[in-house]
Tab-separated table of C-alpha atoms in Angstrom:
chain	number	residue	atom	x	y	z
A	190	MET	CA	-14.852	-65.917	-38.437
A	191	LYS	CA	-15.512	-63.443	-41.202
A	192	LYS	CA	-18.467	-62.181	-39.248
A	193	ASN	CA	-16.303	-61.585	-36.177
A	194	CYS	CA	-13.669	-59.824	-38.308
A	195	SER	CA	-16.270	-57.578	-39.930
A	196	LYS	CA	-17.717	-56.640	-36.542
A	197	SER	CA	-14.291	-55.803	-35.147
A	198	ARG	CA	-13.539	-53.606	-38.186
A	199	LEU	CA	-16.881	-51.866	-37.721
A	200	LEU	CA	-16.110	-51.289	-34.051
A	201	LYS	CA	-12.685	-49.879	-34.941
A	202	ARG	CA	-14.199	-47.500	-37.488
A	203	ARG	CA	-16.832	-46.261	-35.053
A	204	LEU	CA	-14.222	-45.730	-32.355
A	205	LEU	CA	-11.977	-43.795	-34.707
A	206	ILE	CA	-14.851	-41.710	-35.986
A	207	ALA	CA	-16.043	-40.947	-32.445
A	208	PHE	CA	-12.604	-39.930	-31.238
A	209	ILE	CA	-11.720	-37.866	-34.293
A	210	THR	CA	-15.085	-36.104	-34.042
A	211	SER	CA	-14.489	-35.371	-30.359
A	212	LEU	CA	-10.955	-34.206	-31.076
A	213	LEU	CA	-12.133	-31.861	-33.837
A	214	ALA	CA	-14.827	-30.528	-31.520
A	215	VAL	CA	-12.241	-29.850	-28.809
A	216	ILE	CA	-9.982	-28.088	-31.315
A	217	GLY	CA	-12.895	-25.984	-32.558
A	218	ILE	CA	-14.008	-25.037	-29.036
A	219	CYS	CA	-10.462	-24.158	-27.936
A	220	THR	CA	-9.885	-22.125	-31.084
A	221	ALA	CA	-13.160	-20.246	-30.574
A	222	ILE	CA	-12.317	-19.552	-26.907
A	223	PHE	CA	-8.854	-18.294	-27.769
A	224	ASN	CA	-10.234	-16.150	-30.581
A	225	VAL	CA	-12.780	-14.519	-28.261
A	226	MET	CA	-10.182	-13.946	-25.560
A	227	TYR	CA	-7.713	-12.533	-28.067
A	228	HIS	CA	-10.172	-9.984	-29.436
A	229	GLN	CA	-11.296	-9.058	-25.918
A	230	ALA	CA	-7.678	-8.386	-24.993
A	231	LEU	CA	-7.159	-6.216	-28.095
A	232	ASP	CA	-10.377	-4.300	-27.409
A	233	SER	CA	-9.271	-3.782	-23.810
A	234	VAL	CA	-5.903	-2.387	-24.903
A	235	ASP	CA	-7.526	-0.037	-27.433
A	236	LYS	CA	-10.123	1.081	-24.871
A	237	HIS	CA	-7.597	1.822	-22.152
A	238	SER	CA	-5.301	3.572	-24.638
A	239	ALA	CA	-8.140	5.809	-25.808
A	240	GLU	CA	-9.123	6.559	-22.188
A	241	LEU	CA	-5.505	7.423	-21.373
A	242	ALA	CA	-5.334	9.796	-24.350
A	243	ASP	CA	-8.626	11.475	-23.362
A	244	LYS	CA	-7.545	11.882	-19.722
A	245	THR	CA	-4.186	13.323	-20.787
A	246	VAL	CA	-5.785	15.828	-23.177
A	247	ASN	CA	-8.466	16.845	-20.648
A	248	THR	CA	-5.844	17.326	-17.926
A	249	VAL	CA	-3.537	19.601	-19.880
A	250	SER	CA	-5.944	21.324	-22.310
A	251	GLU	CA	-7.157	24.039	-19.928
A	252	ALA	CA	-3.621	25.035	-18.900
A	253	TYR	CA	-2.534	24.705	-22.528
A	254	TYR	CA	-5.206	27.127	-23.767
A	255	GLN	CA	-4.600	29.576	-20.925
A	256	MET	CA	-0.873	29.587	-21.646
A	257	ASN	CA	-1.360	30.148	-25.391
A	258	LEU	CA	-3.985	32.838	-24.764
A	259	SER	CA	-1.553	34.697	-22.494
A	260	ALA	CA	1.129	34.410	-25.178
A	261	ALA	CA	-1.256	35.760	-27.853
A	262	GLN	CA	-2.255	38.706	-25.644
A	263	GLY	CA	1.387	39.480	-24.982
A	264	THR	CA	2.085	39.417	-28.716
A	265	MET	CA	-0.773	41.840	-29.431
A	266	SER	CA	0.456	44.190	-26.708
A	267	LEU	CA	3.995	44.208	-28.132
A	268	PHE	CA	2.659	44.764	-31.638
A	269	GLY	CA	0.613	47.746	-30.433
A	270	ARG	CA	3.611	49.290	-28.707
A	271	ASN	CA	5.775	48.903	-31.807
A	272	ILE	CA	3.166	50.347	-34.169
A	273	GLY	CA	2.468	53.212	-31.766
A	274	THR	CA	6.191	53.911	-31.515
A	275	GLU	CA	6.536	53.930	-35.320
A	276	ILE	CA	3.629	56.361	-35.680
A	277	TYR	CA	5.168	58.777	-33.187
A	278	ALA	CA	8.711	58.266	-34.500
A	279	TYR	CA	7.799	59.116	-38.093
A	280	ASP	CA	5.215	61.726	-37.047
A	281	GLU	CA	2.517	59.998	-39.108
A	282	HIS	CA	-0.908	61.639	-39.414
A	283	PHE	CA	-3.889	59.833	-40.960
A	284	ARG	CA	-6.886	61.569	-42.424
A	285	ASP	CA	-9.354	58.723	-41.841
A	286	GLN	CA	-9.607	55.193	-40.479
A	287	GLU	CA	-9.153	53.621	-43.920
A	288	GLU	CA	-5.770	55.287	-44.306
A	289	LEU	CA	-4.788	54.087	-40.808
A	290	ILE	CA	-5.790	50.504	-41.696
A	291	THR	CA	-3.758	50.744	-44.897
A	292	TYR	CA	-0.713	51.648	-42.794
A	293	VAL	CA	-1.187	49.107	-39.950
A	294	ALA	CA	-2.283	46.013	-41.900
A	295	PRO	CA	0.947	45.448	-43.913
A	296	CYS	CA	3.002	45.712	-40.718
A	297	ALA	CA	1.327	42.684	-39.101
A	298	GLN	CA	2.691	39.872	-41.268
A	299	PRO	CA	6.411	40.793	-41.091
A	300	TYR	CA	6.192	41.458	-37.350
A	301	LEU	CA	4.245	38.294	-36.451
A	302	ARG	CA	5.823	35.940	-39.024
A	303	ASP	CA	8.382	34.449	-36.630
A	304	THR	CA	6.081	34.230	-33.597
A	305	CYS	CA	4.167	31.136	-32.477
A	306	HIS	CA	1.071	32.585	-34.172
A	307	SER	CA	2.527	32.836	-37.671
A	308	SER	CA	-0.157	30.487	-39.020
A	309	GLY	CA	-3.045	32.534	-37.608
A	310	ILE	CA	-5.298	35.312	-38.898
A	311	PHE	CA	-4.493	38.944	-38.051
A	312	PHE	CA	-7.675	41.047	-38.082
A	313	ILE	CA	-8.717	44.666	-37.782
A	314	LEU	CA	-12.260	45.178	-36.458
A	315	THR	CA	-14.274	48.290	-37.314
A	316	LYS	CA	-17.959	49.098	-37.114
A	317	ASP	CA	-18.167	48.395	-40.857
A	318	GLY	CA	-16.668	44.922	-40.806
A	319	ILE	CA	-13.614	42.745	-40.324
A	320	HIS	CA	-10.379	42.994	-42.297
A	321	GLY	CA	-8.406	39.726	-42.146
A	322	ILE	CA	-4.825	38.918	-43.181
A	323	ASP	CA	-3.413	35.395	-43.387
A	324	LEU	CA	-0.065	35.708	-41.568
A	325	GLU	CA	1.410	32.754	-43.438
A	326	SER	CA	0.610	33.891	-46.984
A	327	ASP	CA	0.108	37.643	-46.350
A	328	GLU	CA	-3.144	37.458	-48.333
A	329	SER	CA	-6.420	39.165	-47.477
A	330	CYS	CA	-8.970	36.776	-45.937
A	331	ASP	CA	-11.903	38.901	-44.767
A	332	GLN	CA	-14.411	36.090	-45.385
A	333	LEU	CA	-12.373	33.571	-43.377
A	334	ALA	CA	-12.107	36.048	-40.483
A	335	GLU	CA	-15.899	36.504	-40.572
A	336	GLU	CA	-16.383	32.705	-40.452
A	337	LEU	CA	-14.017	32.349	-37.493
A	338	PHE	CA	-15.930	35.048	-35.604
A	339	GLU	CA	-19.158	33.177	-36.361
A	340	ASN	CA	-17.626	30.035	-34.833
A	341	LEU	CA	-16.824	32.037	-31.688
A	342	ASP	CA	-20.516	32.949	-31.451
A	343	GLN	CA	-20.865	29.556	-29.706
A	344	THR	CA	-19.264	31.045	-26.601
A	345	VAL	CA	-21.779	33.918	-26.571
A	346	ARG	CA	-24.728	31.549	-26.976
A	347	LYS	CA	-23.397	29.300	-24.235
A	348	GLU	CA	-22.897	32.077	-21.644
A	349	PRO	CA	-24.863	35.167	-22.829
A	350	LYS	CA	-24.806	36.777	-19.375
A	351	PHE	CA	-21.010	36.658	-19.181
A	352	TYR	CA	-20.716	38.398	-22.568
A	353	GLY	CA	-23.181	41.163	-21.706
A	354	TYR	CA	-26.002	39.710	-23.832
A	355	TYR	CA	-24.425	40.920	-27.072
A	356	PRO	CA	-25.967	39.111	-30.061
A	357	THR	CA	-22.605	38.066	-31.567
A	358	PHE	CA	-18.997	37.681	-30.491
A	359	ARG	CA	-18.068	40.403	-32.978
A	360	ASP	CA	-20.395	42.866	-31.187
A	361	TYR	CA	-18.882	41.848	-27.856
A	362	VAL	CA	-15.321	42.488	-29.069
A	363	TYR	CA	-16.173	45.771	-30.800
A	364	ASN	CA	-17.898	47.186	-27.716
A	365	ARG	CA	-14.915	46.154	-25.568
A	366	ARG	CA	-12.311	47.123	-28.150
A	367	GLN	CA	-10.560	49.686	-25.941
A	368	THR	CA	-9.719	46.980	-23.368
A	369	MET	CA	-7.141	44.329	-24.184
A	370	GLY	CA	-8.894	40.973	-24.000
A	371	GLY	CA	-9.072	37.440	-25.289
A	372	ASP	CA	-10.946	34.146	-25.183
A	373	TYR	CA	-10.833	30.658	-26.622
A	374	LEU	CA	-13.142	27.958	-27.961
A	375	LYS	CA	-12.044	24.348	-27.424
A	376	ALA	CA	-14.934	22.844	-29.418
A	377	GLY	CA	-14.243	21.598	-32.942
A	378	LYS	CA	-10.733	22.372	-34.166
A	379	GLY	CA	-10.082	24.826	-31.315
A	380	GLN	CA	-9.595	28.590	-31.609
A	381	ILE	CA	-7.814	31.282	-29.587
A	382	ILE	CA	-8.576	34.988	-30.037
A	383	ALA	CA	-6.762	37.974	-28.514
A	384	TRP	CA	-7.266	41.649	-29.253
A	385	ASP	CA	-6.050	45.111	-28.277
A	386	ASN	CA	-6.655	48.714	-29.348
A	387	LEU	CA	-4.200	51.135	-30.895
A	388	ILE	CA	-5.651	53.876	-28.708
A	389	ASN	CA	-3.761	52.336	-25.798
A	390	TYR	CA	-0.502	53.241	-27.554
A	391	SER	CA	-1.400	56.209	-29.780
A	392	GLU	CA	-4.183	58.701	-30.438
A	393	TYR	CA	-5.980	56.437	-32.923
A	394	ASP	CA	-8.953	54.204	-32.047
A	395	LEU	CA	-8.385	50.971	-34.001
A	396	CYS	CA	-9.183	47.479	-32.697
A	397	TYR	CA	-6.838	44.766	-33.948
A	398	GLY	CA	-6.182	41.164	-32.930
A	399	ILE	CA	-5.230	37.644	-33.862
A	400	ILE	CA	-7.188	34.398	-34.245
A	401	VAL	CA	-5.259	31.126	-33.981
A	402	ASN	CA	-7.216	28.310	-35.666
A	403	ASN	CA	-6.841	24.502	-35.535
A	404	THR	CA	-5.307	24.740	-32.056
A	405	ASN	CA	-6.416	21.231	-31.080
A	406	ASN	CA	-4.143	19.769	-33.755
A	407	TRP	CA	-1.128	20.967	-31.749
A	408	LEU	CA	-2.333	19.136	-28.623
A	409	ILE	CA	-4.526	16.185	-29.578
A	410	ALA	CA	-2.694	14.944	-32.675
A	411	PRO	CA	0.689	14.296	-30.942
A	412	VAL	CA	-1.003	12.557	-27.982
A	413	ASN	CA	-3.091	10.334	-30.258
A	414	GLU	CA	-0.028	9.518	-32.356
A	415	VAL	CA	1.912	8.357	-29.285
A	416	VAL	CA	-1.056	6.349	-27.999
A	417	LYS	CA	-1.526	4.711	-31.414
A	418	THR	CA	2.160	3.752	-31.590
A	419	GLU	CA	2.141	2.263	-28.094
A	420	SER	CA	-1.162	0.444	-28.728
A	421	ASP	CA	0.156	-1.086	-31.960
A	422	SER	CA	3.315	-2.243	-30.177
A	423	LEU	CA	1.323	-3.829	-27.343
A	424	ASN	CA	-1.110	-5.431	-29.806
A	425	ARG	CA	1.807	-7.025	-31.660
A	426	LYS	CA	3.144	-8.461	-28.409
A	427	LEU	CA	-0.296	-9.780	-27.491
A	428	ASP	CA	-0.630	-11.335	-30.927
A	429	SER	CA	2.727	-13.064	-30.520
A	430	MET	CA	1.804	-14.335	-27.039
A	431	PHE	CA	-1.554	-15.757	-28.087
A	432	ARG	CA	-0.086	-17.327	-31.196
A	433	LYS	CA	2.431	-19.125	-28.972
A	434	TYR	CA	-0.363	-20.483	-26.790
A	435	VAL	CA	-2.308	-21.679	-29.849
A	436	TYR	CA	0.792	-23.450	-31.217
A	437	ILE	CA	1.320	-25.182	-27.878
A	438	MET	CA	-2.309	-26.272	-27.842
A	439	LEU	CA	-2.139	-27.646	-31.382
A	440	ALA	CA	1.119	-29.454	-30.653
A	441	SER	CA	-0.391	-31.057	-27.548
A	442	ILE	CA	-3.477	-32.164	-29.407
A	443	GLY	CA	-1.287	-33.523	-32.219
A	444	GLY	CA	0.687	-35.555	-29.671
A	445	VAL	CA	-2.517	-36.986	-28.243
A	446	LEU	CA	-3.732	-37.832	-31.736
A	447	LEU	CA	-0.463	-39.635	-32.499
A	448	LEU	CA	-0.726	-41.572	-29.243
A	449	PHE	CA	-4.286	-42.531	-30.078
A	450	THR	CA	-3.238	-43.709	-33.535
A	451	LEU	CA	-0.628	-46.063	-32.066
A	452	ILE	CA	-3.105	-47.401	-29.521
A	453	SER	CA	-5.690	-47.765	-32.246
A	454	LEU	CA	-3.336	-49.818	-34.442
A	455	ILE	CA	-2.546	-52.195	-31.591
A	456	LEU	CA	-6.195	-52.401	-30.654
A	457	SER	CA	-7.329	-53.037	-34.208
A	458	LYS	CA	-4.804	-55.869	-34.588
A	459	LYS	CA	-6.149	-57.642	-31.540
A	460	LEU	CA	-9.749	-56.999	-32.517
A	461	ALA	CA	-9.106	-58.565	-35.922
A	462	ASP	CA	-7.718	-61.839	-34.451
A	463	PRO	CA	-10.060	-64.616	-35.738
A	464	VAL	CA	-9.441	-66.777	-32.652
A	465	VAL	CA	-10.992	-64.211	-30.235
A	466	SER	CA	-14.692	-64.636	-29.737
A	467	GLU	CA	-17.066	-61.805	-30.342
A	468	HIS	CA	-17.859	-61.515	-26.616
A	469	ASP	CA	-14.217	-61.424	-25.628
A	470	MET	CA	-13.500	-58.911	-28.313
A	471	LEU	CA	-16.321	-56.659	-27.091
A	472	VAL	CA	-15.108	-56.895	-23.482
A	473	LYS	CA	-11.531	-56.121	-24.467
A	474	VAL	CA	-12.623	-53.307	-26.710
A	475	ASN	CA	-14.723	-51.826	-23.906
A	476	LYS	CA	-11.804	-51.984	-21.443
A	477	MET	CA	-9.421	-50.548	-23.965
A	478	LYS	CA	-11.897	-47.799	-24.795
A	479	THR	CA	-12.266	-46.878	-21.123
A	480	ALA	CA	-8.498	-46.853	-20.571
A	481	PHE	CA	-7.949	-44.862	-23.716
A	482	LEU	CA	-10.518	-42.213	-22.822
A	483	SER	CA	-8.973	-41.918	-19.355
A	484	ASP	CA	-5.467	-41.532	-20.780
A	485	ALA	CA	-6.645	-39.184	-23.484
A	486	SER	CA	-8.526	-37.052	-20.981
A	487	HIS	CA	-5.434	-36.860	-18.782
A	488	GLU	CA	-3.171	-35.949	-21.696
A	489	LEU	CA	-5.615	-33.290	-22.863
A	490	LYS	CA	-6.360	-31.959	-19.384
A	491	THR	CA	-2.757	-31.113	-18.452
A	492	PRO	CA	-1.865	-28.847	-21.386
A	493	LEU	CA	-5.372	-27.411	-21.659
A	494	ALA	CA	-5.441	-26.585	-17.931
A	495	ALA	CA	-2.080	-24.859	-18.198
A	496	MET	CA	-3.068	-22.964	-21.346
A	497	SER	CA	-6.417	-22.025	-19.878
A	498	GLY	CA	-4.680	-20.747	-16.756
A	499	TYR	CA	-2.210	-18.714	-18.800
A	500	ALA	CA	-4.990	-17.317	-20.942
A	501	GLN	CA	-7.230	-16.451	-17.989
A	502	ASN	CA	-4.341	-14.814	-16.122
A	503	ALA	CA	-3.353	-12.884	-19.234
A	504	GLU	CA	-6.904	-11.697	-19.739
A	505	ILE	CA	-7.329	-10.718	-16.066
A	506	GLU	CA	-3.955	-8.966	-15.979
A	507	LEU	CA	-4.654	-7.085	-19.171
A	508	MET	CA	-8.129	-6.040	-18.048
A	509	ASN	CA	-6.668	-4.857	-14.719
A	510	ASP	CA	-3.467	-3.291	-16.104
A	511	GLY	CA	-1.791	-6.632	-15.341
A	512	ASP	CA	1.615	-7.701	-14.158
A	513	THR	CA	3.160	-9.869	-16.928
A	514	ALA	CA	6.862	-9.235	-17.402
A	515	LEU	CA	6.555	-7.061	-20.484
A	516	ILE	CA	3.384	-5.275	-19.399
A	517	GLN	CA	4.670	-4.770	-15.855
A	518	GLU	CA	7.822	-3.062	-17.097
A	519	LYS	CA	5.782	-0.856	-19.397
A	520	LEU	CA	3.365	0.039	-16.597
A	521	LYS	CA	6.294	0.993	-14.343
A	522	ARG	CA	7.599	3.312	-17.015
A	523	ILE	CA	4.152	4.811	-17.579
A	524	SER	CA	3.766	5.289	-13.809
A	525	SER	CA	7.160	7.024	-13.559
A	526	GLU	CA	6.546	9.370	-16.542
A	527	SER	CA	2.998	10.093	-15.383
A	528	ASN	CA	4.425	11.292	-12.086
A	529	ARG	CA	6.790	13.556	-14.038
A	530	MET	CA	3.925	14.869	-16.202
A	531	ALA	CA	1.798	15.305	-13.103
A	532	LEU	CA	4.556	17.535	-11.747
A	533	MET	CA	4.733	19.422	-15.060
A	534	VAL	CA	0.942	19.829	-15.268
A	535	THR	CA	0.902	20.987	-11.636
A	536	GLN	CA	3.533	23.579	-12.465
A	537	ILE	CA	1.491	24.828	-15.430
A	538	LEU	CA	-1.672	25.017	-13.331
A	539	ASP	CA	0.193	26.805	-10.520
A	540	ALA	CA	1.569	29.326	-12.995
A	541	THR	CA	-1.955	29.915	-14.297
A	542	ARG	CA	-3.291	30.406	-10.765
A	543	ILE	CA	-0.464	32.836	-10.012
A	544	GLU	CA	-1.160	34.799	-13.181
A	545	GLU	CA	-4.884	34.999	-12.407
A	546	GLY	CA	-4.307	35.789	-8.719
A	547	ARG	CA	-6.138	32.640	-7.606
A	548	MET	CA	-3.364	31.037	-5.531
A	549	VAL	CA	-4.429	31.295	-1.893
A	550	LEU	CA	-2.175	30.172	0.967
A	551	GLU	CA	-3.569	28.211	3.918
A	552	LEU	CA	-1.083	28.989	6.671
A	553	ALA	CA	-0.573	26.691	9.631
A	554	PRO	CA	2.335	25.601	11.869
A	555	CYS	CA	4.593	23.436	9.686
A	556	ASP	CA	7.477	21.116	10.648
A	557	ILE	CA	10.256	21.524	8.057
A	558	GLU	CA	11.963	18.225	8.973
A	559	SER	CA	8.777	16.141	8.522
A	560	LEU	CA	7.836	17.934	5.321
A	561	VAL	CA	11.265	17.353	3.720
A	562	ARG	CA	11.275	13.661	4.625
A	563	GLU	CA	7.771	13.184	3.254
A	564	THR	CA	8.779	14.906	0.020
A	565	VAL	CA	11.912	12.778	-0.341
A	566	GLU	CA	10.034	9.520	0.316
A	567	THR	CA	7.401	10.424	-2.267
A	568	TYR	CA	9.495	11.822	-5.113
A	569	PHE	CA	13.201	11.024	-4.748
A	570	ALA	CA	13.051	7.504	-6.230
A	571	VAL	CA	10.990	8.771	-9.173
A	572	LEU	CA	13.093	11.847	-9.897
A	573	ASN	CA	16.584	10.423	-9.285
A	574	LYS	CA	17.795	9.053	-12.626
A	575	ASN	CA	21.482	10.000	-12.307
A	576	ASN	CA	22.702	7.861	-9.393
A	577	ASN	CA	22.868	10.751	-6.930
A	578	ARG	CA	22.989	10.668	-3.121
A	579	LEU	CA	20.784	12.749	-0.840
A	580	ALA	CA	21.906	14.148	2.512
A	581	LEU	CA	19.567	15.758	5.069
A	582	ARG	CA	20.816	18.050	7.844
A	583	ILE	CA	17.741	19.279	9.682
A	584	PRO	CA	17.852	19.481	13.504
A	585	LEU	CA	14.906	17.886	15.285
A	586	GLU	CA	14.561	20.902	17.603
A	587	LEU	CA	14.127	23.302	14.663
A	588	PRO	CA	11.118	25.591	15.373
A	589	LYS	CA	8.010	25.317	13.238
A	590	VAL	CA	7.276	27.869	10.544
A	591	GLU	CA	3.981	29.477	9.595
A	592	ALA	CA	3.398	28.116	6.074
A	593	ASP	CA	1.120	26.338	3.607
A	594	SER	CA	2.583	22.813	3.702
A	595	SER	CA	1.281	21.746	0.282
A	596	ARG	CA	2.740	24.841	-1.445
A	597	LEU	CA	5.978	24.550	0.494
A	598	GLN	CA	6.296	20.912	-0.582
A	599	ARG	CA	6.007	22.139	-4.172
A	600	VAL	CA	9.051	24.338	-3.538
A	601	PHE	CA	11.108	21.399	-2.222
A	602	VAL	CA	10.057	19.179	-5.160
A	603	ASN	CA	11.089	21.831	-7.701
A	604	LEU	CA	14.437	22.607	-6.059
A	605	ILE	CA	15.379	18.955	-5.455
A	606	SER	CA	14.273	17.870	-8.956
A	607	ASN	CA	16.354	20.691	-10.488
A	608	ALA	CA	19.361	19.578	-8.475
A	609	LEU	CA	18.917	15.921	-9.494
A	610	LYS	CA	18.467	16.810	-13.161
A	611	HIS	CA	21.724	18.765	-13.372
A	612	THR	CA	23.829	16.453	-11.172
A	613	LYS	CA	25.289	13.049	-12.046
A	614	ASN	CA	26.904	10.702	-9.484
A	615	GLY	CA	26.933	13.582	-7.025
A	616	THR	CA	25.406	14.693	-3.728
A	617	ILE	CA	22.298	16.730	-2.995
A	618	LEU	CA	22.295	18.417	0.424
A	619	VAL	CA	19.123	19.725	2.088
A	620	LYS	CA	19.873	21.766	5.223
A	621	ALA	CA	17.719	23.906	7.542
A	622	GLU	CA	18.756	26.177	10.411
A	623	GLU	CA	17.530	29.157	12.372
A	624	ASP	CA	18.306	32.549	10.837
A	625	GLY	CA	18.128	35.041	13.669
A	626	LYS	CA	15.057	35.116	15.895
A	627	ASP	CA	12.339	35.431	13.288
A	628	PHE	CA	13.286	33.211	10.350
A	629	VAL	CA	14.344	29.715	9.347
A	630	LYS	CA	16.847	29.396	6.520
A	631	VAL	CA	16.671	26.384	4.145
A	632	THR	CA	19.487	25.400	1.777
A	633	VAL	CA	19.369	22.984	-1.186
A	634	LYS	CA	22.892	22.440	-2.520
A	635	ASP	CA	24.127	20.173	-5.337
A	636	THR	CA	27.472	19.255	-6.903
A	637	GLY	CA	26.217	19.453	-10.472
A	638	SER	CA	26.989	21.485	-13.563
A	639	GLY	CA	26.058	24.854	-12.088
A	640	ILE	CA	24.408	27.885	-13.691
A	641	SER	CA	26.220	30.120	-16.151
A	642	GLU	CA	26.670	33.818	-15.476
A	643	GLU	CA	24.620	34.492	-18.589
A	644	ASP	CA	21.600	32.548	-17.266
A	645	MET	CA	21.779	33.566	-13.592
A	646	PRO	CA	19.929	36.924	-13.884
A	647	HIS	CA	16.979	35.230	-15.650
A	648	ILE	CA	16.423	32.001	-13.679
A	649	TRP	CA	13.404	33.416	-11.779
A	650	GLU	CA	11.614	34.468	-14.941
A	651	ARG	CA	8.600	32.508	-16.084
A	652	TYR	CA	9.289	30.000	-18.918
A	653	TYR	CA	13.042	30.666	-18.833
A	654	LYS	CA	14.934	27.355	-19.067
A	655	GLY	CA	18.457	28.510	-19.785
A	656	LYS	CA	20.188	28.528	-23.151
A	657	HIS	CA	21.878	25.166	-22.534
A	658	SER	CA	18.880	23.294	-21.077
A	659	GLU	CA	16.719	21.081	-23.280
A	660	THR	CA	14.205	19.855	-20.679
A	661	GLY	CA	11.711	21.354	-18.247
A	662	THR	CA	8.977	23.971	-18.519
A	663	GLY	CA	10.824	26.972	-17.144
A	664	LEU	CA	8.154	27.430	-14.455
A	665	GLY	CA	9.683	25.721	-11.416
A	666	LEU	CA	11.832	28.567	-10.054
A	667	PHE	CA	9.200	31.151	-11.012
A	668	ILE	CA	6.667	29.289	-8.864
A	669	CYS	CA	9.188	28.826	-6.027
A	670	LYS	CA	9.896	32.553	-5.906
A	671	PHE	CA	6.210	33.441	-5.821
A	672	ILE	CA	5.411	30.929	-3.054
A	673	ILE	CA	8.346	31.912	-0.815
A	674	GLU	CA	7.733	35.641	-1.205
A	675	SER	CA	3.995	35.105	-0.579
A	676	HIS	CA	4.993	33.592	2.772
A	677	GLY	CA	6.971	36.711	3.634
A	678	GLY	CA	10.374	35.141	2.945
A	679	LYS	CA	12.993	35.583	0.283
A	680	ILE	CA	14.824	33.188	-2.068
A	681	TRP	CA	18.169	33.486	-3.846
A	682	ALA	CA	20.804	31.335	-5.559
A	683	GLU	CA	24.574	31.047	-5.741
A	684	SER	CA	26.350	29.023	-8.399
A	685	GLU	CA	29.729	28.313	-9.929
A	686	PRO	CA	29.729	26.636	-13.360
A	687	GLY	CA	31.091	23.099	-13.141
A	688	LYS	CA	31.014	22.980	-9.327
A	689	GLY	CA	27.349	23.129	-8.377
A	690	THR	CA	24.494	25.379	-7.327
A	691	THR	CA	23.064	26.418	-3.962
A	692	PHE	CA	19.477	27.641	-3.544
A	693	MET	CA	18.568	29.315	-0.266
A	694	PHE	CA	15.292	30.702	1.072
A	695	THR	CA	13.937	31.979	4.372
A	696	LEU	CA	10.557	31.497	6.035
A	697	PRO	CA	9.108	33.344	9.026
A	698	LEU	CA	8.791	31.432	12.293
A	699	LYS	CA	5.384	30.685	13.781
């Protein structure tokens, strides 16, 4: 009897040890799998965030540098005019170049202090050297100006033919000093240089300019900061989600362990019965072991299958910019804002092409009605944030116009987006009709806030947004005017503050 009892106790111990070992192994494997998946998900988020930041910077950097270079050249031109005017106004006469530098240099800091280049270096370039002035501190910084010119030597080494095979960037600028010019270097911290010559505004030959340093900090730092914030937020949500799955897994395994403990107590009581023979006890133990393993497998399989499915789906969705509720909503917002940025970047690039004379029209017969409907289907849902209604009044028999359809679509997008932005719970009307025998007249009318009399004369100017507008680039109407007039048409606006605005333009018939 004692022998049978000792054997049953031994069997119970072995069974408990085997199951606990298996259970611990399952917990360890599941924990390792979840840990690997969790870190893969975090790495994926960080990777995609970094790629998004790089793509954003690469997309806008060229237009960004061109825009800032144009602004710097405009500033130098205005400075030259003012200094030239002062020289003539006060009838100044300078005996030598040193005396001229002494007069011009102190004027730079007060004049340029409040411009966008107030943190740059104003320089005067002569055959003897470079005279630099820190616009922020008004201190002399000849050595720093020399170092910045040495950095710009990279551009000369990269394209020596373009720069006339001059040995240094300083030689290139000095030999071209009588022509207003400029360039930029995106490598490193980023630099923009613009220069002009006083001889263009007076009788004195003196090359002066400005170098804006650390330009990349204005572009890359804000983008990286936004990406880091969004990545941290998404990582916290992922951490919360995976922690929930781990807790569910542990709770399920704990329930199975509790169930096994109860079964084990019942089984051990029967195994310890002195009346049961050793053979019967072994048979019963074997049956109970088989049933237990089947039940345990079933209890473990259900929650593990569900958790594995959730985890795999989460991993797949995250790796493929997935569609979970939180991530899907965020992706929709990113998609919507990217479309808006794409429009903004397109406007900036168009303005650059216009300024450089690189915008070429590809004219072909164009159906106004089809083009407007295509534009509305593509952009209206993205741009309409103010619960507005859109009405189209375009006759099907309207003749075709001779136009570049892609550029003309840009005009419709700009005019309709402007109308939607300044109208709430109103109506946007797009109408087209024949205007005489040679033109088609298009009207875009809204019931929004209108344009003030103060802003109306300036709405076609580049970068002008209006004194009461806080959004936009100020390029949309500038681009519209250029495109319409390039087609041989004309564009104008009528507005009444508080009652709405009407934009009208004409296009020549085919």
